[in-house]
Amino acid sequence: MSLSQIIILGAGLGGTIAAYEIRDAVKGKADVMVVNDQEDYWFVPSNPWVAVRWREPDAIKVHLPPIMQKKGIGFTAVGAKRVHPQENRVELNDGTSLSYDYLVIATGPDLAFDEVEGLGPAGFTKSICRTDHAGHAADAFDKFCEDPKPIVVGAAQGASCYGPAYEFALILDTELKRRKIRDQVPMTYVTPEPYIGHLGLDGVGDTKSLLESELRNRHIKWVTNARITKVEEGMMHVEEVADDGTVKATHDLPFGYSMILPAFRGISAVHGVEGLTNPRGFILADKHQRNPNFKNVYSLGVCVAIPPIGPTPVPVGVPKTGFMIESMVTAIAANLKLELDGKEPIEEATWNAVCLADFGDGGVAFVAHPQIPPRNLNWSSSGKWVHFAKIGFERYFLHKVRRGTSEPFYEKLAMHALGIRKLRFK
């Protein structure tokens, strides 16, 4: 009797860990196959370091095929062209197709640079969303330092990932000081958030005061409720929007170097599949991470549709942080095991968030249980310890990926001791 087929679409932070954990959960009952568009895993949280040469790209890269083979997981880097959930089929870029009994979508986002004229690596701003983008940003930064000018860093309207933007602005401040040219570089932080430290989460603990203090102490000006209308070479045009939606002020911000995070949307392989996604192409999911229309399709990570926390003058998305994504992974693995045993899915991810934002000479950490308010725990702190904790986390997570391990027992033990769990009611 043939085994059930589980396809995992994507091999980023969530997809890679999902492959390991699902394989362990369903071993002997299902075969697991990973479909990705490249053979390498990149530790994206370290991209801000790559962009100032504190890391080389190869230091945060893991070659996946031999690890997947050792774990008994199928792997292809051909990439998906289109998902056909009515047919339980994934069409690949080479014209072939793979059939599945269960599909786990963990693709990450499509980067919507085109929604703002002049935005992105093909325009006039840099990106740290991908490691190759961060490598190009590093080359541009080296050139910039030969002729210092103003810097503009931040996020475009509709963005949903703010931590890396704050990180990069403050890492740039630290690196410019090390190069002894900070005094020649006026800096401005631009964000659609209604206030500094909102993070798409209406703040966590005292992030508003902590991040405002960091920007103020480092002489970084900011524009909130910001809508970028156009980017030209050396100039960013920004509208500052009032609470009633009217334009409060306009800002023409000159720059010699700029990094702006774009809004996200679903990738083309799923965008517009009726019943599977919302209008932005994000995957619809219930409390068990299962699509309400196609019951054998699960999703996790940045590709999951999560509504905004509340109305804001400028669109602000909700981030999906690392531990939150890992909690989705654990819920899906447990639910797939239940389904293969002929039972209904019951497990729910906690969506707890643990975040470390490094500034090079310090940082801010926060814990939110759950990530979406109201919360049972709402805590934030700052200090030099965050920088060293981020370094330790990078090494630890890359070690997990290289070993093909989802959650070693000591990680689970430590998190449980802190009251941080991946599954609700456990």
Tab-separated table of C-alpha atoms in Angstrom, residues 8-222:
chain	number	residue	atom	x	y	z
A	8	ILE	CA	6.111	21.340	1.323
A	9	LEU	CA	6.279	24.386	-0.929
A	10	GLY	CA	9.221	26.578	0.073
A	11	ALA	CA	12.463	26.038	2.000
A	12	GLY	CA	13.013	29.249	3.910
A	13	LEU	CA	12.979	29.642	7.682
A	14	GLY	CA	9.569	27.991	8.037
A	15	GLY	CA	9.633	25.493	5.166
A	16	THR	CA	12.998	23.953	6.059
A	17	ILE	CA	12.113	23.428	9.712
A	18	ALA	CA	8.668	22.180	8.651
A	19	ALA	CA	10.267	19.535	6.441
A	20	TYR	CA	12.300	18.195	9.359
A	21	GLU	CA	9.483	18.268	11.901
A	22	ILE	CA	6.794	16.882	9.586
A	23	ARG	CA	9.105	14.082	8.448
A	24	ASP	CA	9.691	13.063	12.064
A	25	ALA	CA	5.952	13.238	12.837
A	26	VAL	CA	4.719	11.173	9.858
A	27	LYS	CA	7.619	8.769	9.301
A	28	GLY	CA	6.307	5.432	8.065
A	29	LYS	CA	2.916	6.908	7.148
A	30	ALA	CA	3.791	9.481	4.468
A	31	ASP	CA	6.557	10.564	2.139
A	32	VAL	CA	7.678	14.196	2.367
A	33	MET	CA	8.839	16.234	-0.626
A	34	VAL	CA	10.171	19.817	-0.600
A	35	VAL	CA	9.730	22.049	-3.654
A	36	ASN	CA	11.929	25.153	-3.677
A	37	ASP	CA	13.317	27.545	-6.280
A	38	GLN	CA	16.967	27.112	-5.206
A	39	GLU	CA	19.155	24.559	-3.451
A	40	ASP	CA	20.407	26.791	-0.643
A	41	TYR	CA	18.902	27.998	2.628
A	42	TRP	CA	19.810	31.533	3.746
A	43	PHE	CA	19.468	32.795	7.310
A	44	VAL	CA	17.550	35.966	6.432
A	45	PRO	CA	17.691	37.546	9.954
A	46	SER	CA	21.426	38.099	9.380
A	47	ASN	CA	20.931	40.064	6.153
A	48	PRO	CA	21.348	43.462	7.888
A	49	TRP	CA	24.834	42.293	8.940
A	50	VAL	CA	25.632	41.186	5.384
A	51	ALA	CA	24.733	44.662	4.104
A	52	VAL	CA	27.528	46.250	6.195
A	53	ARG	CA	29.969	43.326	5.786
A	54	TRP	CA	29.673	42.075	9.348
A	55	ARG	CA	28.837	38.752	7.692
A	56	GLU	CA	29.728	37.234	4.347
A	57	PRO	CA	26.805	35.588	2.526
A	58	ASP	CA	28.415	32.139	2.561
A	59	ALA	CA	28.554	32.241	6.368
A	60	ILE	CA	24.751	32.158	6.570
A	61	LYS	CA	24.170	29.646	3.749
A	62	VAL	CA	23.241	25.975	4.081
A	63	HIS	CA	23.230	23.639	1.054
A	64	LEU	CA	20.042	21.630	1.476
A	65	PRO	CA	20.020	18.613	-0.919
A	66	PRO	CA	22.451	16.381	1.050
A	67	ILE	CA	20.709	17.184	4.348
A	68	MET	CA	17.278	16.442	2.902
A	69	GLN	CA	18.554	13.196	1.399
A	70	LYS	CA	20.020	12.128	4.743
A	71	LYS	CA	16.679	12.857	6.416
A	72	GLY	CA	14.760	10.847	3.801
A	73	ILE	CA	13.050	13.941	2.414
A	74	GLY	CA	12.594	14.434	-1.317
A	75	PHE	CA	13.863	17.728	-2.711
A	76	THR	CA	13.708	19.668	-5.972
A	77	ALA	CA	14.943	23.177	-6.767
A	78	VAL	CA	12.963	23.445	-10.021
A	79	GLY	CA	10.412	25.702	-8.319
A	80	ALA	CA	6.620	25.884	-8.519
A	81	LYS	CA	4.840	27.599	-11.392
A	82	ARG	CA	1.253	27.137	-10.167
A	83	VAL	CA	-0.673	25.380	-7.424
A	84	HIS	CA	-3.842	23.578	-8.553
A	85	PRO	CA	-5.636	22.672	-5.302
A	86	GLN	CA	-8.764	21.397	-7.080
A	87	GLU	CA	-6.542	18.725	-8.668
A	88	ASN	CA	-4.191	18.174	-5.684
A	89	ARG	CA	-1.317	19.071	-7.980
A	90	VAL	CA	1.686	21.422	-8.039
A	91	GLU	CA	2.826	22.460	-11.513
A	92	LEU	CA	6.603	22.979	-11.662
A	93	ASN	CA	8.627	25.461	-13.708
A	94	ASP	CA	9.944	22.716	-16.005
A	95	GLY	CA	6.430	21.748	-17.110
A	96	THR	CA	6.134	18.646	-14.929
A	97	SER	CA	3.718	18.240	-12.026
A	98	LEU	CA	3.722	16.631	-8.595
A	99	SER	CA	0.566	15.185	-7.042
A	100	TYR	CA	-0.050	15.383	-3.317
A	101	ASP	CA	-2.368	14.163	-0.617
A	102	TYR	CA	-1.416	17.091	1.609
A	103	LEU	CA	0.202	20.399	0.709
A	104	VAL	CA	2.037	22.700	3.142
A	105	ILE	CA	2.609	26.185	1.703
A	106	ALA	CA	5.620	27.952	3.202
A	107	THR	CA	6.728	30.092	0.285
A	108	GLY	CA	7.411	33.407	1.932
A	109	PRO	CA	6.323	36.536	0.019
A	110	ASP	CA	6.655	38.185	-3.324
A	111	LEU	CA	8.390	41.552	-2.833
A	112	ALA	CA	6.110	44.295	-4.172
A	113	PHE	CA	8.747	46.884	-5.121
A	114	ASP	CA	6.755	47.767	-8.236
A	115	GLU	CA	3.944	49.272	-6.142
A	116	VAL	CA	6.067	52.400	-5.555
A	117	GLU	CA	7.751	54.012	-8.545
A	118	GLY	CA	11.536	53.876	-8.254
A	119	LEU	CA	11.586	51.519	-5.258
A	120	GLY	CA	13.900	48.537	-4.908
A	121	PRO	CA	17.136	47.129	-6.335
A	122	ALA	CA	15.889	47.733	-9.887
A	123	GLY	CA	15.185	51.342	-8.872
A	124	PHE	CA	17.009	53.657	-6.513
A	125	THR	CA	16.758	52.003	-3.086
A	126	LYS	CA	18.491	48.970	-1.635
A	127	SER	CA	16.949	45.886	-0.028
A	128	ILE	CA	17.870	43.428	2.731
A	129	CYS	CA	14.912	41.117	2.093
A	130	ARG	CA	17.122	38.541	0.356
A	131	THR	CA	20.764	37.748	0.979
A	132	ASP	CA	21.770	38.550	-2.609
A	133	HIS	CA	20.026	41.917	-2.191
A	134	ALA	CA	22.002	42.491	1.020
A	135	GLY	CA	25.250	41.656	-0.795
A	136	HIS	CA	24.512	44.310	-3.431
A	137	ALA	CA	23.561	46.730	-0.626
A	138	ALA	CA	27.006	46.148	0.931
A	139	ASP	CA	28.758	47.034	-2.338
A	140	ALA	CA	26.679	50.217	-2.599
A	141	PHE	CA	27.400	51.124	1.034
A	142	ASP	CA	31.162	50.815	0.517
A	143	LYS	CA	30.894	53.180	-2.439
A	144	PHE	CA	28.657	55.544	-0.457
A	145	CYS	CA	31.241	55.798	2.332
A	146	GLU	CA	33.736	57.268	-0.153
A	147	ASP	CA	31.369	60.242	-0.626
A	148	PRO	CA	29.007	60.472	2.406
A	149	LYS	CA	25.561	62.030	1.954
A	150	PRO	CA	22.183	61.714	3.718
A	151	ILE	CA	20.666	58.276	4.350
A	152	VAL	CA	16.974	57.331	4.317
A	153	VAL	CA	15.918	53.972	5.797
A	154	GLY	CA	12.507	52.517	6.545
A	155	ALA	CA	9.493	50.762	5.067
A	156	ALA	CA	6.934	51.438	2.357
A	157	GLN	CA	3.181	51.629	2.903
A	158	GLY	CA	1.654	48.197	3.402
A	159	ALA	CA	4.900	46.697	4.692
A	160	SER	CA	4.573	44.110	7.428
A	161	CYS	CA	8.162	43.577	8.563
A	162	TYR	CA	9.526	46.484	10.578
A	163	GLY	CA	12.130	44.960	12.889
A	164	PRO	CA	14.795	44.636	10.146
A	165	ALA	CA	14.257	48.259	9.094
A	166	TYR	CA	14.905	49.521	12.631
A	167	GLU	CA	17.830	47.112	12.920
A	168	PHE	CA	19.404	48.318	9.713
A	169	ALA	CA	19.024	52.026	10.502
A	170	LEU	CA	20.750	51.574	13.842
A	171	ILE	CA	23.367	49.163	12.481
A	172	LEU	CA	24.214	51.790	9.847
A	173	ASP	CA	24.593	54.356	12.643
A	174	THR	CA	27.006	52.028	14.453
A	175	GLU	CA	29.031	51.235	11.320
A	176	LEU	CA	29.247	54.882	10.257
A	177	LYS	CA	30.657	55.718	13.690
A	178	ARG	CA	33.238	52.946	13.306
A	179	ARG	CA	34.243	54.425	9.955
A	180	LYS	CA	34.350	57.873	11.623
A	181	ILE	CA	32.003	59.503	9.112
A	182	ARG	CA	28.728	59.520	11.078
A	183	ASP	CA	29.004	63.300	11.497
A	184	GLN	CA	28.772	63.681	7.711
A	185	VAL	CA	25.580	61.633	7.314
A	186	PRO	CA	22.129	63.028	8.267
A	187	MET	CA	19.714	60.097	8.719
A	188	THR	CA	15.917	59.856	8.431
A	189	TYR	CA	13.686	56.893	9.262
A	190	VAL	CA	10.493	56.670	7.158
A	191	THR	CA	7.631	54.341	8.128
A	192	PRO	CA	3.886	53.884	7.592
A	193	GLU	CA	3.530	52.998	11.293
A	194	PRO	CA	1.341	55.461	13.220
A	195	TYR	CA	4.106	55.776	15.802
A	196	ILE	CA	7.692	54.622	16.269
A	197	GLY	CA	7.759	51.121	17.776
A	198	HIS	CA	4.290	50.128	16.537
A	199	LEU	CA	5.912	47.259	14.555
A	200	GLY	CA	2.602	46.283	12.991
A	201	LEU	CA	1.601	44.968	16.436
A	202	ASP	CA	0.417	48.164	18.169
A	203	GLY	CA	3.672	47.987	20.099
A	204	VAL	CA	5.035	45.318	22.416
A	205	GLY	CA	5.773	46.351	25.969
A	206	ASP	CA	7.616	49.665	25.866
A	207	THR	CA	8.872	49.433	22.259
A	208	LYS	CA	7.549	52.933	21.530
A	209	SER	CA	9.725	54.598	24.167
A	210	LEU	CA	12.700	52.267	23.625
A	211	LEU	CA	12.903	52.798	19.873
A	212	GLU	CA	12.106	56.507	20.026
A	213	SER	CA	14.940	56.922	22.530
A	214	GLU	CA	17.341	54.958	20.313
A	215	LEU	CA	16.538	57.082	17.260
A	216	ARG	CA	16.646	60.338	19.217
A	217	ASN	CA	19.946	59.499	20.965
A	218	ARG	CA	21.504	58.611	17.610
A	219	HIS	CA	20.241	61.798	15.907
A	220	ILE	CA	17.997	59.928	13.483
A	221	LYS	CA	14.927	61.934	12.487
A	222	TRP	CA	11.706	60.146	11.583
